Short mmCIF file of C-alpha atoms and ligand atoms in Angstrom, two decimals:
data_model
loop_
_atom_site.label_atom_id
_atom_site.label_comp_id
_atom_site.label_asym_id
_atom_site.label_seq_id
_atom_site.Cartn_x
_atom_site.Cartn_y
_atom_site.Cartn_z
CA MET R 1 3.55 98.57 212.55
CA ASN R 2 7.27 98.19 211.95
CA ARG R 3 7.97 99.31 208.42
CA ASP R 4 11.70 99.81 208.57
CA PHE R 5 12.54 97.61 205.57
CA ALA R 6 13.64 100.23 203.06
CA SER R 7 17.36 99.47 203.22
CA ASP R 8 16.81 95.73 202.86
CA PHE R 9 15.80 96.23 199.24
CA LEU R 10 17.34 98.29 196.50
CA ASN R 11 14.99 101.20 195.87
CA THR R 12 14.65 104.94 195.42
CA THR R 13 16.14 105.86 198.78
CA VAL R 14 19.68 107.18 198.84
CA GLU R 15 20.43 104.96 201.87
CA SER R 16 19.50 101.77 200.06
CA GLN R 17 21.60 102.75 197.06
CA ALA R 18 24.60 103.60 199.22
CA LEU R 19 24.32 100.24 200.98
CA PHE R 20 24.04 98.44 197.66
CA ARG R 21 27.29 100.03 196.47
CA LYS R 22 29.06 99.38 199.72
CA HIS R 23 28.01 95.75 200.09
CA MET R 24 28.59 94.91 196.44
CA GLN R 25 32.09 96.29 196.78
CA ALA R 26 32.64 94.30 199.98
CA THR R 27 31.36 91.15 198.28
CA VAL R 28 33.79 91.70 195.43
CA GLU R 29 36.64 92.04 197.94
CA VAL R 30 35.77 88.71 199.56
CA LEU R 31 35.64 86.98 196.18
CA VAL R 32 39.00 88.42 195.20
CA ARG R 33 40.68 87.66 198.52
CA ASP R 34 39.25 84.23 199.31
CA PHE R 35 38.62 82.86 195.83
CA ALA R 36 40.42 84.53 192.94
CA ALA R 37 43.70 84.74 194.85
CA ALA R 38 43.60 81.10 196.02
CA GLU R 39 46.90 79.37 195.37
CA LYS R 40 45.42 75.91 195.25
CA PRO R 41 42.36 74.56 193.44
CA TYR R 42 41.02 73.29 196.76
CA SER R 43 41.87 73.99 200.37
CA GLY R 44 42.04 70.25 201.04
CA ALA R 45 39.55 70.44 203.93
CA ALA R 46 37.88 67.13 204.84
CA PRO R 47 34.07 66.85 204.72
CA GLN R 48 33.71 66.69 208.51
CA ASP R 49 35.74 69.91 208.96
CA LEU R 50 33.45 71.77 206.64
CA ALA R 51 30.30 70.51 208.33
CA ALA R 52 31.62 71.69 211.71
CA ALA R 53 31.90 75.29 210.55
CA PHE R 54 28.13 75.58 210.13
CA ARG R 55 27.08 73.43 213.06
CA ASP R 56 27.89 76.07 215.67
CA ARG R 57 25.76 78.71 214.06
CA GLN R 58 22.01 79.11 214.02
CA VAL R 59 20.68 79.01 210.49
CA CYS R 60 17.99 81.55 211.30
CA PRO R 61 19.01 83.76 214.22
CA GLU R 62 16.37 85.84 215.96
CA GLN R 63 18.26 89.04 215.15
CA GLY R 64 20.22 89.45 211.94
CA VAL R 65 24.00 89.94 211.80
CA SER R 66 25.78 92.78 210.03
CA MET R 67 26.74 92.31 206.39
CA GLU R 68 30.40 92.89 207.32
CA GLU R 69 30.38 90.01 209.78
CA LEU R 70 28.35 87.80 207.49
CA LEU R 71 30.70 88.33 204.53
CA GLN R 72 33.64 87.55 206.77
CA PHE R 73 31.96 84.32 207.89
CA ILE R 74 30.95 83.24 204.39
CA GLY R 75 34.39 84.14 203.07
CA THR R 76 36.16 81.88 205.52
CA THR R 77 33.66 79.00 205.54
CA VAL R 78 32.23 78.82 202.04
CA VAL R 79 34.37 80.81 199.63
CA LYS R 80 37.73 79.61 200.98
CA HIS R 81 36.67 75.97 200.75
CA ALA R 82 35.03 76.05 197.36
CA ALA R 83 36.36 74.23 194.31
CA VAL R 84 38.35 77.01 192.66
CA VAL R 85 36.97 76.60 189.15
CA ASN R 86 39.19 79.39 187.87
CA HIS R 87 42.37 77.62 189.00
CA PRO R 88 44.43 76.01 186.21
CA ALA R 89 44.65 72.75 188.20
CA CYS R 90 40.87 72.44 188.69
CA VAL R 91 40.40 70.08 185.76
CA ALA R 92 37.89 67.46 186.88
CA HIS R 93 34.53 67.91 185.27
CA LEU R 94 32.64 69.80 182.60
CA HIS R 95 32.76 72.65 185.06
CA CYS R 96 34.07 75.89 183.66
CA PRO R 97 35.55 79.10 184.95
CA PRO R 98 32.90 81.73 184.21
CA LEU R 99 33.81 84.68 182.02
CA GLN R 100 34.08 88.06 183.70
CA ALA R 101 31.42 89.44 181.33
CA SER R 102 29.07 86.67 182.43
CA LEU R 103 29.58 87.58 186.09
CA MET R 104 28.59 91.17 185.41
CA ALA R 105 25.53 89.82 183.63
CA GLU R 106 24.72 87.40 186.45
CA THR R 107 24.73 90.26 188.92
CA MET R 108 22.53 92.26 186.64
CA LEU R 109 19.98 89.55 185.97
CA ALA R 110 19.75 88.67 189.64
CA THR R 111 19.14 92.32 190.46
CA LEU R 112 16.55 92.74 187.72
CA ASN R 113 14.97 89.40 188.70
CA GLN R 114 12.89 89.12 185.57
CA SER R 115 10.82 85.99 185.19
CA MET R 116 10.76 84.65 181.67
CA ASP R 117 7.37 82.95 181.84
CA SER R 118 5.25 85.94 180.92
CA TRP R 119 5.72 89.17 179.04
CA ASP R 120 4.48 91.29 181.93
CA GLN R 121 7.32 89.94 184.13
CA SER R 122 10.14 90.30 181.61
CA MET R 123 9.41 92.67 178.74
CA SER R 124 12.87 93.54 177.41
CA ALA R 125 14.24 90.23 178.67
CA THR R 126 11.68 88.26 176.65
CA MET R 127 12.75 90.13 173.53
CA LEU R 128 16.45 89.55 174.15
CA GLU R 129 15.89 85.85 174.79
CA LYS R 130 13.92 85.56 171.55
CA GLU R 131 16.76 87.29 169.73
CA MET R 132 19.31 84.90 171.28
CA ILE R 133 17.24 81.84 170.38
CA GLY R 134 17.06 83.06 166.79
CA TRP R 135 20.82 83.45 166.71
CA LEU R 136 21.36 80.00 168.23
CA CYS R 137 19.02 78.39 165.71
CA GLU R 138 21.05 79.92 162.89
CA LEU R 139 24.32 78.94 164.55
CA PHE R 140 23.28 75.29 164.28
CA GLY R 141 21.97 75.65 160.74
CA TYR R 142 18.26 75.84 161.51
CA ASP R 143 15.91 78.10 159.62
CA LYS R 144 15.24 80.96 162.00
CA GLY R 145 11.72 81.47 160.65
CA ILE R 146 10.62 77.91 161.39
CA SER R 147 12.62 76.83 164.40
CA ASP R 148 12.33 77.89 168.01
CA GLY R 149 13.67 77.11 171.45
CA VAL R 150 14.18 78.28 174.97
CA PHE R 151 16.87 78.76 177.59
CA THR R 152 16.94 75.90 180.09
CA SER R 153 18.59 74.91 183.33
CA GLY R 154 20.93 72.66 181.35
CA GLY R 155 21.28 69.42 179.45
CA THR R 156 19.11 67.39 181.79
CA GLN R 157 16.10 69.58 181.11
CA SER R 158 16.86 69.97 177.40
CA ASN R 159 17.23 66.22 176.84
CA PHE R 160 14.01 65.60 178.74
CA MET R 161 12.15 68.15 176.62
CA GLY R 162 13.53 66.71 173.36
CA LEU R 163 12.49 63.17 174.24
CA GLY R 164 9.13 64.35 175.55
CA LEU R 165 8.29 66.11 172.28
CA ALA R 166 9.57 63.08 170.36
CA ARG R 167 7.25 60.76 172.28
CA ASP R 168 4.22 62.98 171.89
CA HIS R 169 4.91 63.66 168.22
CA TYR R 170 5.19 59.94 167.49
CA ALA R 171 1.97 59.05 169.30
CA TYR R 172 0.12 61.88 167.59
CA SER R 173 1.33 61.26 164.07
CA LYS R 174 1.01 57.46 164.27
CA TRP R 175 -2.21 56.97 166.20
CA ASN R 176 -3.71 60.44 166.53
CA TRP R 177 -3.07 59.90 170.21
CA ASN R 178 -2.85 62.93 172.50
CA VAL R 179 -0.40 62.01 175.26
CA GLN R 180 -0.89 65.36 176.95
CA GLN R 181 -4.59 64.59 177.48
CA TRP R 182 -4.76 60.83 177.70
CA GLY R 183 -1.39 59.74 179.02
CA LEU R 184 0.66 56.97 177.42
CA PRO R 185 -0.89 55.17 174.46
CA PRO R 186 -1.81 51.47 174.78
CA GLN R 187 1.33 50.68 172.75
CA GLY R 188 3.46 52.64 175.26
CA ASP R 189 5.45 49.66 176.49
CA ARG R 190 6.73 49.01 172.98
CA LEU R 191 8.23 52.48 172.49
CA ARG R 192 12.02 52.52 172.22
CA ILE R 193 14.75 55.19 172.32
CA LEU R 194 18.13 54.59 170.69
CA CYS R 195 21.42 56.09 171.81
CA SER R 196 25.03 55.01 172.10
CA GLU R 197 26.35 53.25 175.16
CA ALA R 198 28.37 56.41 175.86
CA ALA R 199 25.30 58.69 175.81
CA HIS R 200 24.56 60.74 178.91
CA PHE R 201 22.64 59.01 181.72
CA THR R 202 19.88 61.59 181.42
CA VAL R 203 18.59 59.73 178.35
CA LYS R 204 17.64 56.82 180.63
CA GLN R 205 16.46 59.22 183.31
CA SER R 206 14.20 60.94 180.77
CA ALA R 207 12.80 57.61 179.60
CA ALA R 208 11.93 56.78 183.19
CA LEU R 209 10.32 60.19 183.81
CA LEU R 210 8.38 59.95 180.55
CA GLY R 211 6.72 56.79 181.77
CA LEU R 212 8.55 54.54 179.31
CA GLY R 213 10.91 52.98 181.79
CA GLN R 214 14.65 52.61 181.35
CA GLN R 215 13.89 49.40 179.45
CA ALA R 216 12.87 51.68 176.58
CA VAL R 217 16.48 52.76 176.02
CA ILE R 218 18.44 50.57 173.62
CA THR R 219 22.16 51.35 173.63
CA ILE R 220 24.34 50.93 170.57
CA PRO R 221 28.04 50.03 170.95
CA VAL R 222 30.76 52.57 170.19
CA ASP R 223 34.02 52.34 168.25
CA SER R 224 37.49 52.91 169.68
CA LEU R 225 36.94 56.68 169.52
CA GLY R 226 33.69 56.41 171.47
CA ARG R 227 31.35 57.06 168.49
CA MET R 228 28.14 55.16 167.84
CA HIS R 229 28.52 52.36 165.26
CA ALA R 230 26.10 53.49 162.54
CA HIS R 231 25.83 50.04 160.92
CA VAL R 232 24.96 48.44 164.27
CA LEU R 233 22.35 51.16 164.68
CA GLU R 234 20.81 50.25 161.35
CA HIS R 235 20.68 46.53 162.22
CA THR R 236 19.22 47.35 165.60
CA ILE R 237 16.43 49.45 164.11
CA ASP R 238 15.56 46.57 161.74
CA ARG R 239 15.62 44.05 164.56
CA LEU R 240 13.41 46.18 166.79
CA HIS R 241 10.87 46.48 163.98
CA GLN R 242 10.97 42.72 163.42
CA ASP R 243 10.28 42.23 167.12
CA GLY R 244 7.24 44.49 166.92
CA LEU R 245 8.93 47.27 168.90
CA LEU R 246 8.66 50.96 168.06
CA PRO R 247 11.88 52.98 167.91
CA PHE R 248 10.63 56.59 167.94
CA ALA R 249 13.69 58.60 169.04
CA LEU R 250 17.39 58.51 168.32
CA VAL R 251 19.78 60.48 170.53
CA GLY R 252 23.10 61.36 168.94
CA THR R 253 25.77 62.79 171.19
CA ALA R 254 28.07 65.61 170.12
CA GLY R 255 30.64 65.42 172.88
CA THR R 256 30.32 62.47 175.26
CA THR R 257 31.14 63.15 178.88
CA ASP R 258 34.21 60.90 179.08
CA PHE R 259 35.93 61.11 175.71
CA GLY R 260 34.22 64.08 174.09
CA SER R 261 33.30 61.74 171.24
CA ILE R 262 30.96 62.87 168.49
CA ASP R 263 28.59 60.35 166.91
CA PRO R 264 28.47 60.24 163.09
CA LEU R 265 25.68 62.80 162.90
CA PRO R 266 25.08 62.78 159.11
CA GLU R 267 24.66 58.98 159.14
CA LEU R 268 22.34 59.19 162.12
CA ALA R 269 20.30 61.82 160.29
CA VAL R 270 19.89 59.60 157.23
CA LEU R 271 18.75 56.63 159.31
CA ALA R 272 16.39 58.72 161.40
CA ARG R 273 14.77 60.21 158.30
CA LYS R 274 14.47 56.83 156.61
CA HIS R 275 12.71 55.24 159.58
CA GLY R 276 10.61 58.20 160.69
CA ILE R 277 12.51 58.52 163.97
CA TRP R 278 12.90 61.82 165.85
CA LEU R 279 16.59 62.78 165.94
CA HIS R 280 17.69 64.58 169.09
CA ILE R 281 21.31 65.74 169.26
CA ASP R 282 22.76 66.14 172.71
CA ALA R 283 25.41 68.80 172.09
CA ALA R 284 25.53 69.87 175.74
CA TYR R 285 29.30 69.65 175.64
CA GLY R 286 30.27 69.90 171.96
CA GLY R 287 27.80 72.58 170.86
CA ALA R 288 30.38 75.32 171.44
CA LEU R 289 32.41 74.03 168.49
CA ALA R 290 29.90 75.83 166.29
CA LEU R 291 31.76 79.05 167.11
CA SER R 292 35.10 77.70 165.90
CA ASP R 293 36.32 78.03 162.31
CA LYS R 294 38.65 75.15 162.93
CA HIS R 295 36.30 72.65 164.55
CA ALA R 296 32.73 73.53 163.52
CA ASN R 297 32.96 70.81 160.88
CA LEU R 298 32.81 68.22 163.68
CA LEU R 299 29.15 69.20 164.11
CA GLU R 300 28.27 68.56 160.48
CA GLY R 301 24.77 67.11 160.25
CA ILE R 302 23.46 68.75 163.41
CA ALA R 303 21.08 70.90 161.35
CA PHE R 304 19.12 67.74 160.47
CA ALA R 305 18.28 67.13 164.12
CA ASP R 306 14.64 67.57 165.14
CA SER R 307 15.86 69.00 168.42
CA ILE R 308 19.14 70.03 170.01
CA THR R 309 20.53 70.31 173.52
CA VAL R 310 23.31 72.83 174.13
CA ASP R 311 24.82 73.88 177.44
CA PHE R 312 26.43 77.22 178.09
CA HIS R 313 27.71 76.40 181.56
CA LYS R 314 30.31 74.13 180.00
CA LEU R 315 32.31 75.16 176.94
CA PHE R 316 30.63 78.56 176.66
CA TYR R 317 32.08 79.64 180.04
CA GLN R 318 28.84 80.74 181.68
CA PRO R 319 27.94 80.56 185.38
CA ILE R 320 25.60 77.70 186.30
CA SER R 321 22.89 77.37 185.24
CA CYS R 322 22.61 78.12 181.55
CA GLY R 323 21.58 75.95 178.62
CA ALA R 324 19.18 75.86 175.71
CA PHE R 325 16.76 73.57 173.97
CA LEU R 326 16.16 74.10 170.25
CA VAL R 327 13.53 72.53 168.04
CA ARG R 328 13.78 72.55 164.25
CA ASP R 329 10.06 72.89 163.62
CA ALA R 330 8.35 75.16 166.12
CA VAL R 331 5.01 73.49 165.32
CA ASN R 332 6.14 70.63 167.55
CA TYR R 333 5.91 72.90 170.56
CA ARG R 334 2.16 72.30 170.42
CA TYR R 335 2.67 69.12 172.47
CA LEU R 336 3.77 71.29 175.36
CA GLN R 337 1.19 74.00 174.97
CA LEU R 338 -1.05 74.76 177.89
CA ASN R 339 -2.73 78.07 178.44
CA ALA R 340 -2.91 79.44 181.96
CA ASP R 341 -5.37 82.27 182.26
CA TYR R 342 -3.07 84.32 184.43
CA LEU R 343 0.19 83.81 182.46
CA ASN R 344 -0.45 83.25 178.79
CA PRO R 345 -4.11 83.75 178.01
CA GLN R 346 -5.18 82.93 174.47
CA GLU R 347 -5.98 86.62 173.88
CA ASP R 348 -2.28 87.38 174.26
CA ASP R 349 -1.37 84.73 171.68
CA GLN R 350 -3.83 86.32 169.29
CA ALA R 351 -2.56 89.84 169.99
CA GLY R 352 1.05 88.78 169.38
CA VAL R 353 2.21 89.35 172.97
CA PRO R 354 4.97 86.80 173.56
CA ASN R 355 4.69 84.72 176.75
CA LEU R 356 7.55 82.22 176.80
CA VAL R 357 5.94 79.91 179.38
CA GLY R 358 4.66 77.62 176.62
CA LYS R 359 8.18 76.88 175.43
CA SER R 360 9.52 75.44 178.66
CA ILE R 361 8.66 72.92 181.33
CA GLN R 362 9.82 75.54 183.83
CA THR R 363 7.38 78.26 184.84
CA THR R 364 9.28 80.92 186.79
CA ARG R 365 12.53 81.08 184.86
CA ARG R 366 15.81 82.99 185.04
CA PHE R 367 16.95 85.53 182.47
CA ASP R 368 20.07 83.50 181.69
CA ALA R 369 20.10 84.64 178.07
CA LEU R 370 21.66 87.90 179.25
CA LYS R 371 24.83 86.13 180.37
CA LEU R 372 25.51 84.58 177.02
CA TYR R 373 24.56 87.77 175.22
CA MET R 374 26.91 89.96 177.23
CA SER R 375 29.72 87.40 176.90
CA LEU R 376 29.37 87.15 173.12
CA GLN R 377 29.14 90.92 172.82
CA HIS R 378 32.18 91.56 174.96
CA LEU R 379 34.49 88.84 173.64
CA GLY R 380 33.37 88.62 170.05
CA ARG R 381 33.28 85.33 168.15
CA GLU R 382 36.95 85.28 167.23
CA LYS R 383 38.18 85.42 170.79
CA PHE R 384 35.57 82.92 171.94
CA ALA R 385 36.64 80.52 169.22
CA ALA R 386 40.31 81.04 170.05
CA MET R 387 39.67 79.98 173.66
CA ILE R 388 37.86 76.84 172.60
CA ASP R 389 40.51 75.99 170.01
CA TYR R 390 43.24 76.47 172.58
CA THR R 391 41.68 74.00 175.03
CA LEU R 392 41.35 71.36 172.30
CA GLU R 393 44.99 71.86 171.43
CA LEU R 394 45.94 71.62 175.08
CA ALA R 395 44.11 68.29 175.32
CA LEU R 396 46.06 66.88 172.36
CA HIS R 397 49.27 68.13 173.89
CA THR R 398 48.41 66.58 177.25
CA ALA R 399 47.50 63.29 175.58
CA GLU R 400 50.97 63.33 174.04
CA GLN R 401 52.56 63.98 177.45
CA ILE R 402 50.68 60.93 178.75
CA ARG R 403 51.71 58.79 175.82
CA GLN R 404 55.35 59.63 176.51
CA ALA R 405 55.14 58.72 180.20
CA LYS R 406 55.96 55.08 180.87
CA ALA R 407 53.88 54.94 184.03
CA LEU R 408 50.72 56.26 182.35
CA GLU R 409 48.30 54.76 179.86
CA LEU R 410 46.16 56.91 177.57
CA LEU R 411 42.71 55.36 177.10
CA ALA R 412 41.76 57.18 173.90
CA GLN R 413 42.83 60.01 171.68
CA PRO R 414 40.75 63.01 172.82
CA THR R 415 38.16 64.45 170.42
CA LEU R 416 37.38 67.57 172.47
CA ASN R 417 39.21 68.55 175.65
CA ALA R 418 38.66 65.58 177.95
CA VAL R 419 41.65 63.29 178.48
CA VAL R 420 41.18 59.85 180.06
CA PHE R 421 44.17 57.86 181.31
CA ARG R 422 45.40 55.73 184.18
CA TYR R 423 48.46 55.08 186.25
CA LEU R 424 50.19 51.82 185.34
CA PRO R 425 52.33 50.19 188.02
CA SER R 426 55.75 49.00 186.89
CA GLY R 427 55.65 45.71 188.78
CA GLU R 428 53.27 42.78 188.90
CA ILE R 429 50.20 43.99 190.72
CA ASP R 430 46.74 42.53 190.37
CA SER R 431 44.17 44.60 188.56
CA SER R 432 41.93 45.41 191.54
CA GLN R 433 45.00 46.89 193.21
CA VAL R 434 45.73 48.99 190.12
CA ASP R 435 42.19 50.36 190.34
CA GLU R 436 42.69 51.08 194.02
CA ILE R 437 45.95 52.94 193.35
CA ASN R 438 44.25 55.09 190.72
CA HIS R 439 41.43 55.95 193.12
CA ARG R 440 43.86 56.87 195.82
CA ILE R 441 45.93 59.06 193.51
CA ARG R 442 42.86 61.15 192.81
CA ASP R 443 41.88 61.31 196.50
CA ARG R 444 45.37 62.40 197.50
CA LEU R 445 45.51 65.13 194.88
CA LEU R 446 42.23 66.48 196.24
CA ALA R 447 43.13 66.18 199.92
CA SER R 448 46.46 67.93 199.36
CA GLY R 449 44.87 70.58 197.19
CA ILE R 450 47.39 69.94 194.41
CA ALA R 451 44.78 69.32 191.75
CA VAL R 452 41.10 68.54 191.34
CA ILE R 453 40.83 65.77 188.77
CA ALA R 454 38.05 63.31 187.96
CA ARG R 455 37.82 59.58 188.06
CA THR R 456 35.82 57.43 185.73
CA LYS R 457 35.52 53.81 184.66
CA VAL R 458 36.35 52.58 181.19
CA LYS R 459 35.66 48.91 180.43
CA GLU R 460 35.55 48.21 184.16
CA LYS R 461 38.97 49.80 184.71
CA ALA R 462 39.34 52.71 187.13
CA CYS R 463 40.68 55.71 185.23
CA LEU R 464 41.65 59.31 185.81
CA LYS R 465 40.33 62.18 183.78
CA PHE R 466 41.23 65.76 183.02
CA THR R 467 38.53 67.94 181.52
CA LEU R 468 40.56 70.83 180.18
CA LEU R 469 37.96 73.55 179.81
CA ASN R 470 40.03 76.29 181.40
CA PRO R 471 41.86 78.39 178.79
CA LEU R 472 44.23 79.52 181.57
CA THR R 473 45.60 75.99 182.05
CA THR R 474 49.00 75.63 180.34
CA PRO R 475 50.92 72.57 179.15
CA GLN R 476 53.24 73.19 182.10
CA ASP R 477 50.26 72.89 184.47
CA THR R 478 49.19 69.55 183.03
CA ALA R 479 52.82 68.32 183.02
CA ASP R 480 53.07 69.24 186.71
CA ILE R 481 49.87 67.40 187.63
CA LEU R 482 51.01 64.34 185.67
CA ALA R 483 54.35 64.40 187.49
CA HIS R 484 52.50 64.42 190.82
CA ILE R 485 50.34 61.53 189.65
CA VAL R 486 53.38 59.45 188.76
CA ARG R 487 55.09 60.31 192.05
CA ILE R 488 52.04 59.42 194.17
CA GLY R 489 51.42 56.28 192.11
CA LEU R 490 54.96 55.12 192.72
CA GLU R 491 54.69 55.77 196.46
CA LEU R 492 51.42 53.83 196.69
CA GLU R 493 52.88 51.01 194.65
CA GLN R 494 55.95 50.72 196.85
CA GLN R 495 53.81 50.81 199.95
CA TYR R 496 51.72 47.98 198.54
CA VAL R 497 54.75 45.87 197.68
CA ILE R 498 56.16 46.34 201.19
CA GLU R 499 52.82 45.32 202.70
CA GLN R 500 52.73 42.20 200.53
CA HIS R 501 56.23 41.20 201.61
CA ALA R 502 55.33 41.73 205.24
CA LEU R 503 52.23 39.57 204.79
CA ARG R 504 54.23 36.80 203.21
CA GLY R 505 56.90 37.07 205.88
CA VAL R 506 54.35 36.34 208.62
C1 PLP G 1 26.44 67.85 181.10
C2 PLP G 1 25.73 66.99 180.13
C3 PLP G 1 24.37 66.72 180.28
C4 PLP G 1 23.60 67.18 181.48
O1 PLP G 1 23.48 68.54 181.46
P1 PLP G 1 23.27 69.42 182.78
O2 PLP G 1 23.56 70.77 182.26
O3 PLP G 1 24.27 68.93 183.78
O4 PLP G 1 21.88 69.23 183.23
C5 PLP G 1 23.75 65.98 179.30
N1 PLP G 1 24.44 65.51 178.25
C6 PLP G 1 25.76 65.72 178.09
C7 PLP G 1 26.47 65.16 176.90
C8 PLP G 1 26.45 66.48 179.03
O5 PLP G 1 27.75 66.71 178.87
#
């Protein structure tokens, strides 16, 4: 029997340890050379070029290749053509440069490969995650002794869990109905979820997955700053009741994806309490403000939420994936509770052995808590807050640059660090053409590797968006990108005018 596998795993042998050192070092060199040192936020390669690089190579060769050759190949095909999230001009999405401390942690947790579902797969890790969850609960004003939570893959999972508990809690407290056992109650098609029209699409996705259908989601209009109109919410709740419908959950957003808007959380809390509605706050984006002396007040009222979503792979600068779900009253976890004999037997519960599987819809689960822990430890709160504060300031500054530019229109004053705007042609050009020009500006910036920016739609108008998460981006960087946008916009506009003249001339 061939048993020559020792060096393929890290273990007690000196050879395996020497290889681990050598290959880790070589991996670091590739990341420095082909990623960190990149001069542009994207190489500009077209999709078909990138596909070609892998087509000529067998995915699973009969005999393996050396790590040296493999790193060389991956460096030139994958790493060199990645979105350089660390680059100051990579400003498209809620997609952050990861902190150095978090990269050390990521390496460590991958190597340890603990699985957070049961104590016997993650002893120290379980304890650290519990410690982190306690800290997070306090950060958002929860009572550590009563509340609980879990690390998740991100906002999608956290929102789903919040709405799932809300549904089950409502059915149980209103009709003594056990959704876990019996499925949706007979009144299921009358259940309704409220959120603003700017809420994340995962609210509708969750409604669909929870068997309620997207029809269950009632959206409330927002004001000019993108915040839910609380008085419209109140009228809507009354109207739903009059129509015999059952609003059971209200999702408030702390940091909408486009404008970073924060719903009036205290008012939402009052209405939710008054009508017996579960309040879930989606703070995937804005949750990080809790660290800031300057901006934590924007989250006022979040402590009244029944559950909270927070993402760390956004404004907490963690590698994907990393998020958390928090619930104010841990008793509500009972709607998720299942006991598997091999993971969390009831004897363990009685003996006080913590098995986290009952807190998540994931079973095998990463030890992502370590990343946030090591980052907080290494930076300290003050430095973390200073980074967040800086990016909010940068967004205000960039909004001002846009306001001053004749060829650009700012769509809204930013609340967090997302800035939405569009190029405005100087001449008479019909609106579909203006949309087209804005799309093409973004495509050209990407194809030339000048900048990676986002596009979005606001009131049916095509817009451009910067999400300024990167604390290394300077006002000069945003000014430079804006100058390129104006230049490209002008070129496209002139090209269009010439084409129109030619058409008319025919
Ligand atoms: C990013 C985001 C989500 C989705 O979270 P993932 O981490 O991408 O799963 C949900 N809500 C808001 C407000 C977000 O910004």
